[in-house]
GROMACS .gro file of C-alpha atoms in nm:
model
  283
    1MET     CA    1   6.741  -3.317   2.804
    2ILE     CA    2   6.972  -3.263   3.104
    3ASN     CA    3   6.731  -3.014   3.257
    4LYS     CA    4   6.447  -3.264   3.234
    5LYS     CA    5   6.657  -3.529   3.411
    6VAL     CA    6   6.755  -3.281   3.682
    7ILE     CA    7   6.393  -3.176   3.732
    8LYS     CA    8   6.284  -3.542   3.748
    9PHE     CA    9   6.563  -3.619   3.996
   10ARG     CA   10   6.461  -3.325   4.213
   11LYS     CA   11   6.097  -3.435   4.209
   12VAL     CA   12   6.195  -3.786   4.317
   13SER     CA   13   6.423  -3.648   4.591
   14ILE     CA   14   6.153  -3.413   4.722
   15SER     CA   15   5.896  -3.695   4.724
   16LYS     CA   16   6.138  -3.920   4.916
   17ILE     CA   17   6.212  -3.644   5.167
   18LEU     CA   18   5.841  -3.582   5.221
   19MET     CA   19   5.773  -3.953   5.258
   20ASN     CA   20   6.058  -3.998   5.508
   21LEU     CA   21   5.938  -3.693   5.699
   22PHE     CA   22   5.587  -3.835   5.718
   23VAL     CA   23   5.719  -4.170   5.842
   24PHE     CA   24   5.942  -3.996   6.097
   25LEU     CA   25   5.656  -3.784   6.233
   26SER     CA   26   5.427  -4.088   6.248
   27SER     CA   27   5.691  -4.284   6.439
   28LEU     CA   28   5.753  -3.990   6.670
   29SER     CA   29   5.383  -3.963   6.749
   30CYS     CA   30   5.393  -4.326   6.865
   31VAL     CA   31   5.719  -4.310   7.060
   32PHE     CA   32   5.688  -3.969   7.225
   33PRO     CA   33   5.392  -4.057   7.451
   34ILE     CA   34   5.595  -4.341   7.603
   35ILE     CA   35   5.896  -4.112   7.656
   36TRP     CA   36   5.676  -3.841   7.806
   37LEU     CA   37   5.507  -4.097   8.030
   38PHE     CA   38   5.842  -4.217   8.160
   39TYR     CA   39   6.006  -3.885   8.243
   40SER     CA   40   5.680  -3.751   8.385
   41SER     CA   41   5.675  -4.044   8.626
   42LEU     CA   42   6.008  -3.916   8.765
   43LYS     CA   43   5.856  -3.583   8.869
   44THR     CA   44   5.685  -3.471   9.184
   45GLN     CA   45   5.324  -3.358   9.175
   46GLY     CA   46   5.436  -2.995   9.210
   47GLU     CA   47   5.673  -3.016   8.912
   48PHE     CA   48   5.404  -3.180   8.701
   49ASP     CA   49   5.150  -2.910   8.786
   50ILE     CA   50   5.391  -2.631   8.689
   51ASN     CA   51   5.479  -2.772   8.346
   52ASN     CA   52   5.343  -3.098   8.207
   53PHE     CA   53   5.598  -3.137   7.929
   54ALA     CA   54   5.918  -3.007   8.092
   55LEU     CA   55   6.190  -3.250   8.191
   56PRO     CA   56   6.217  -3.325   8.565
   57LYS     CA   57   6.463  -3.097   8.746
   58SER     CA   58   6.544  -3.359   9.011
   59PRO     CA   59   6.437  -3.706   8.890
   60THR     CA   60   6.310  -3.935   9.164
   61PHE     CA   61   6.200  -4.297   9.176
   62GLN     CA   62   5.983  -4.245   9.482
   63ASN     CA   63   5.671  -4.279   9.268
   64TYR     CA   64   5.775  -4.630   9.162
   65LEU     CA   65   5.859  -4.717   9.521
   66HIS     CA   66   5.515  -4.596   9.628
   67VAL     CA   67   5.342  -4.806   9.361
   68LEU     CA   68   5.534  -5.123   9.449
   69THR     CA   69   5.520  -5.095   9.827
   70THR     CA   70   5.213  -4.903   9.941
   71SER     CA   71   4.963  -4.991   9.668
   72ASP     CA   72   4.806  -5.321   9.558
   73MET     CA   73   4.970  -5.307   9.214
   74PRO     CA   74   5.189  -5.617   9.276
   75ARG     CA   75   4.871  -5.817   9.352
   76TYR     CA   76   4.703  -5.682   9.038
   77MET     CA   77   5.010  -5.778   8.835
   78LEU     CA   78   5.003  -6.133   8.971
   79ASN     CA   79   4.631  -6.161   8.895
   80SER     CA   80   4.688  -6.042   8.538
   81ILE     CA   81   4.980  -6.280   8.492
   82PHE     CA   82   4.771  -6.574   8.615
   83VAL     CA   83   4.465  -6.491   8.403
   84THR     CA   84   4.668  -6.409   8.092
   85SER     CA   85   4.889  -6.719   8.117
   86LEU     CA   86   4.596  -6.957   8.168
   87SER     CA   87   4.399  -6.793   7.886
   88LEU     CA   88   4.696  -6.816   7.649
   89LEU     CA   89   4.742  -7.184   7.731
   90PHE     CA   90   4.382  -7.269   7.637
   91ILE     CA   91   4.380  -7.039   7.333
   92LEU     CA   92   4.700  -7.185   7.190
   93PHE     CA   93   4.605  -7.548   7.240
   94PHE     CA   94   4.250  -7.528   7.103
   95ALA     CA   95   4.337  -7.285   6.824
   96PHE     CA   96   4.610  -7.517   6.698
   97VAL     CA   97   4.410  -7.839   6.728
   98VAL     CA   98   4.084  -7.701   6.587
   99GLY     CA   99   4.269  -7.512   6.315
  100TYR     CA  100   4.448  -7.832   6.216
  101PHE     CA  101   4.130  -8.040   6.194
  102ILE     CA  102   3.945  -7.775   5.994
  103SER     CA  103   4.240  -7.734   5.758
  104ARG     CA  104   4.319  -8.099   5.700
  105PHE     CA  105   3.992  -8.294   5.724
  106GLU     CA  106   3.679  -8.284   5.511
  107PHE     CA  107   3.367  -8.363   5.717
  108LYS     CA  108   3.001  -8.272   5.713
  109GLY     CA  109   2.938  -7.925   5.847
  110ARG     CA  110   3.304  -7.824   5.822
  111ASN     CA  111   3.234  -7.497   5.640
  112ILE     CA  112   2.945  -7.415   5.872
  113LEU     CA  113   3.162  -7.477   6.178
  114PHE     CA  114   3.442  -7.261   6.042
  115SER     CA  115   3.193  -6.985   5.953
  116LEU     CA  116   3.054  -6.990   6.306
  117PHE     CA  117   3.403  -6.943   6.447
  118MET     CA  118   3.462  -6.655   6.207
  119LEU     CA  119   3.133  -6.495   6.310
  120GLY     CA  120   3.272  -6.486   6.662
  121MET     CA  121   3.522  -6.227   6.539
  122LEU     CA  122   3.238  -5.996   6.437
  123VAL     CA  123   3.040  -5.999   6.762
  124PRO     CA  124   3.077  -5.666   6.949
  125VAL     CA  125   3.215  -5.734   7.294
  126HIS     CA  126   3.010  -5.468   7.469
  127SER     CA  127   2.683  -5.606   7.335
  128LEU     CA  128   2.736  -5.922   7.543
  129MET     CA  129   2.836  -5.763   7.872
  130VAL     CA  130   2.487  -5.765   8.028
  131PRO     CA  131   2.385  -6.119   7.922
  132LEU     CA  132   2.725  -6.256   8.021
  133TYR     CA  133   2.700  -6.095   8.364
  134VAL     CA  134   2.351  -6.244   8.414
  135ILE     CA  135   2.469  -6.591   8.308
  136PHE     CA  136   2.783  -6.577   8.520
  137SER     CA  137   2.583  -6.457   8.822
  138LYS     CA  138   2.329  -6.738   8.796
  139LEU     CA  139   2.605  -6.998   8.755
  140ASN     CA  140   2.803  -6.851   9.047
  141LEU     CA  141   3.104  -6.784   8.825
  142VAL     CA  142   3.155  -6.420   8.927
  143ASN     CA  143   3.459  -6.313   9.127
  144HIS     CA  144   3.680  -6.621   9.097
  145TYR     CA  145   4.040  -6.645   8.984
  146TYR     CA  146   3.932  -6.835   8.673
  147THR     CA  147   3.634  -6.608   8.594
  148LEU     CA  148   3.805  -6.392   8.332
  149VAL     CA  149   3.968  -6.689   8.162
  150ILE     CA  150   3.632  -6.797   8.016
  151PRO     CA  151   3.542  -6.480   7.820
  152TYR     CA  152   3.905  -6.416   7.722
  153PHE     CA  153   3.933  -6.767   7.582
  154ALA     CA  154   3.597  -6.744   7.403
  155PHE     CA  155   3.665  -6.409   7.235
  156GLN     CA  156   4.024  -6.479   7.130
  157LEU     CA  157   3.974  -6.836   7.011
  158PRO     CA  158   3.819  -6.739   6.672
  159VAL     CA  159   4.119  -6.518   6.590
  160GLY     CA  160   4.357  -6.799   6.686
  161ILE     CA  161   4.167  -7.057   6.480
  162TYR     CA  162   4.161  -6.829   6.176
  163LEU     CA  163   4.537  -6.769   6.191
  164ALA     CA  164   4.626  -7.132   6.268
  165GLU     CA  165   4.398  -7.272   5.996
  166SER     CA  166   4.539  -7.037   5.733
  167TYR     CA  167   4.898  -7.121   5.824
  168ILE     CA  168   4.850  -7.499   5.853
  169HIS     CA  169   4.674  -7.496   5.515
  170SER     CA  170   5.000  -7.367   5.366
  171ILE     CA  171   5.205  -7.662   5.502
  172PRO     CA  172   5.240  -7.941   5.242
  173LYS     CA  173   5.044  -8.256   5.325
  174GLU     CA  174   5.343  -8.460   5.213
  175MET     CA  175   5.498  -8.395   5.553
  176GLU     CA  176   5.224  -8.592   5.726
  177GLU     CA  177   5.219  -8.860   5.457
  178ALA     CA  178   5.592  -8.918   5.500
  179ALA     CA  179   5.550  -8.941   5.877
  180CYS     CA  180   5.266  -9.191   5.833
  181ILE     CA  181   5.481  -9.406   5.604
  182ASP     CA  182   5.756  -9.402   5.869
  183GLY     CA  183   5.506  -9.538   6.121
  184ALA     CA  184   5.446  -9.221   6.323
  185SER     CA  185   5.119  -9.204   6.516
  186PHE     CA  186   4.866  -8.927   6.463
  187SER     CA  187   4.952  -8.755   6.792
  188HIS     CA  188   5.325  -8.778   6.717
  189THR     CA  189   5.270  -8.623   6.373
  190LEU     CA  190   5.051  -8.348   6.514
  191PHE     CA  191   5.265  -8.241   6.810
  192LYS     CA  192   5.616  -8.340   6.701
  193ILE     CA  193   5.610  -8.246   6.332
  194ILE     CA  194   5.332  -7.997   6.259
  195LEU     CA  195   5.346  -7.807   6.588
  196PRO     CA  196   5.717  -7.704   6.557
  197MET     CA  197   5.651  -7.589   6.200
  198CYS     CA  198   5.376  -7.359   6.329
  199LYS     CA  199   5.600  -7.163   6.567
  200PRO     CA  200   5.576  -6.835   6.367
  201ILE     CA  201   5.197  -6.827   6.367
  202LEU     CA  202   5.172  -6.954   6.725
  203THR     CA  203   5.401  -6.670   6.833
  204THR     CA  204   5.171  -6.429   6.652
  205ILE     CA  205   4.869  -6.573   6.833
  206ILE     CA  206   5.051  -6.543   7.167
  207ILE     CA  207   5.133  -6.175   7.114
  208ILE     CA  208   4.787  -6.075   6.988
  209SER     CA  209   4.609  -6.269   7.264
  210PHE     CA  210   4.848  -6.141   7.530
  211PHE     CA  211   4.776  -5.779   7.440
  212TYR     CA  212   4.402  -5.844   7.458
  213CYS     CA  213   4.403  -6.037   7.785
  214TRP     CA  214   4.649  -5.806   7.959
  215ASN     CA  215   4.473  -5.482   7.866
  216GLU     CA  216   4.108  -5.596   7.878
  217PHE     CA  217   3.894  -5.377   8.104
  218SER     CA  218   3.521  -5.428   8.041
  219PHE     CA  219   3.482  -5.791   8.151
  220ALA     CA  220   3.725  -5.741   8.437
  221LEU     CA  221   3.509  -5.453   8.560
  222ILE     CA  222   3.177  -5.640   8.568
  223LEU     CA  223   3.289  -5.996   8.648
  224THR     CA  224   3.533  -5.925   8.933
  225THR     CA  225   3.407  -5.733   9.233
  226GLY     CA  226   3.661  -5.824   9.500
  227VAL     CA  227   3.984  -5.629   9.544
  228ASN     CA  228   4.186  -5.951   9.546
  229MET     CA  229   4.057  -6.048   9.200
  230ARG     CA  230   4.121  -5.724   9.016
  231THR     CA  231   4.363  -5.705   8.726
  232VAL     CA  232   4.605  -5.432   8.615
  233PRO     CA  233   4.359  -5.219   8.409
  234LEU     CA  234   4.121  -5.201   8.706
  235GLY     CA  235   4.412  -5.130   8.939
  236LEU     CA  236   4.514  -4.830   8.729
  237ALA     CA  237   4.163  -4.690   8.757
  238LEU     CA  238   4.194  -4.699   9.137
  239PHE     CA  239   4.485  -4.454   9.129
  240ASN     CA  240   4.237  -4.178   9.047
  241GLY     CA  241   4.122  -4.002   9.363
  242SER     CA  242   3.774  -3.872   9.431
  243PHE     CA  243   3.874  -3.508   9.379
  244THR     CA  244   4.242  -3.504   9.281
  245THR     CA  245   4.481  -3.739   9.101
  246ASN     CA  246   4.854  -3.773   9.160
  247TYR     CA  247   4.954  -3.802   8.796
  248PRO     CA  248   5.324  -3.885   8.844
  249ILE     CA  249   5.228  -4.184   9.064
  250LEU     CA  250   4.963  -4.286   8.811
  251MET     CA  251   5.219  -4.264   8.531
  252ALA     CA  252   5.466  -4.473   8.730
  253ALA     CA  253   5.195  -4.738   8.768
  254MET     CA  254   5.123  -4.719   8.395
  255ILE     CA  255   5.492  -4.768   8.311
  256ILE     CA  256   5.508  -5.074   8.540
  257SER     CA  257   5.189  -5.220   8.390
  258THR     CA  258   5.296  -5.164   8.028
  259LEU     CA  259   5.651  -5.293   8.078
  260PRO     CA  260   5.564  -5.660   8.007
  261THR     CA  261   5.386  -5.570   7.683
  262LEU     CA  262   5.672  -5.345   7.568
  263ILE     CA  263   5.930  -5.616   7.638
  264LEU     CA  264   5.722  -5.885   7.467
  265TYR     CA  265   5.657  -5.674   7.160
  266SER     CA  266   6.019  -5.557   7.129
  267LEU     CA  267   6.144  -5.917   7.145
  268PHE     CA  268   5.889  -6.080   6.913
  269SER     CA  269   5.752  -5.800   6.692
  270ASN     CA  270   5.923  -5.945   6.385
  271LYS     CA  271   5.750  -6.278   6.448
  272ILE     CA  272   5.409  -6.116   6.396
  273MET     CA  273   5.490  -6.021   6.037
  274ASP     CA  274   5.667  -6.352   5.973
  275GLY     CA  275   5.362  -6.547   6.084
  276MET     CA  276   5.115  -6.333   5.891
  277VAL     CA  277   5.318  -6.310   5.571
  278SER     CA  278   5.425  -6.677   5.565
  279GLY     CA  279   5.067  -6.800   5.576
  280ALA     CA  280   4.952  -6.545   5.319
  281ILE     CA  281   5.229  -6.620   5.066
  282LYS     CA  282   5.228  -6.999   5.095
  283GLY     CA  283   4.849  -7.017   5.096
   0.00000   0.00000   0.00000
C-alpha cells in the first residue's frame, strides 16, 4: 500500500516538474528575444558580425544616440503617437456607445446590425488593400496625417463593439433604473454611471487597439508616401540598406519603437484578463 502511494506521489511530482519545465521554456522563448535584442543593440557592427549571441565586450549607447539624432525615428514616433491616439479616441467612444445601445435596446434590425459588425472581424485585411487604395486615391485621402486613422478605426471598431457589448450586457439594468428614479438624464447615466463601471473592458480595448495601430504596416505602406507621414513600422524598414544592414543600429531602433508597447503591457496586462473574464463570468 505504501509503495503504491510512493509511486503515485512520484508520478505526480514528475508530471509537475515536466509541466513547470515546459512553462519555463515557453516563457524563456518569449523573453529571450527581447533580452538578445537589447544587448545586441549595445554592440558595434564588428562585434555583432563576429558572434551574434555573445554579450558585448564594451557596451555602447552610440547606436541609440545615432537613432535619436541622425535618423528620422523621432518624427516617426510622433506620427505613430498622433495616429494611434486619435484612432484610440474614436474607437473607445464609438465602441462604448454602440455597444451600449446594442446591449440595452431592442430595435428592428438590431441582430442584423450586430452581425454586420461581427462580420467585420472576419474580413482579411490584405484583401482590401487594393480597393482601399483606389478609393482613398480618388477621394484625395492619401498621404495626410489623418489618413491612417480611418482604416485603423474601421478595422478595430468591431472588436471594440464586441467586447463592450458583452461586458455591458453583464451589468445589471437595475443600475440605470435606480439612476432614472433619482432623476438622472440619459447622458448622465451613460457617461457618469455606466462608463466608470466599464473601465476594465475599456482598458482591454485600449491595449488591443494600441498594439494594432502602433504595429500596423500594410496600410501605412500603401496610404502614406511622404517621408513626413511615415510611422514607426515603416521607419524601421528604412534602416535596411541597399546592400548591407547595420543590425545593432536597427536593433536599437527596434528597442526604442517597442518600448511604449512593453511599458503599456507591463502596466496593464492584468487588466486584459480582468476585462475578458469579468464579462464572460457575469454574462
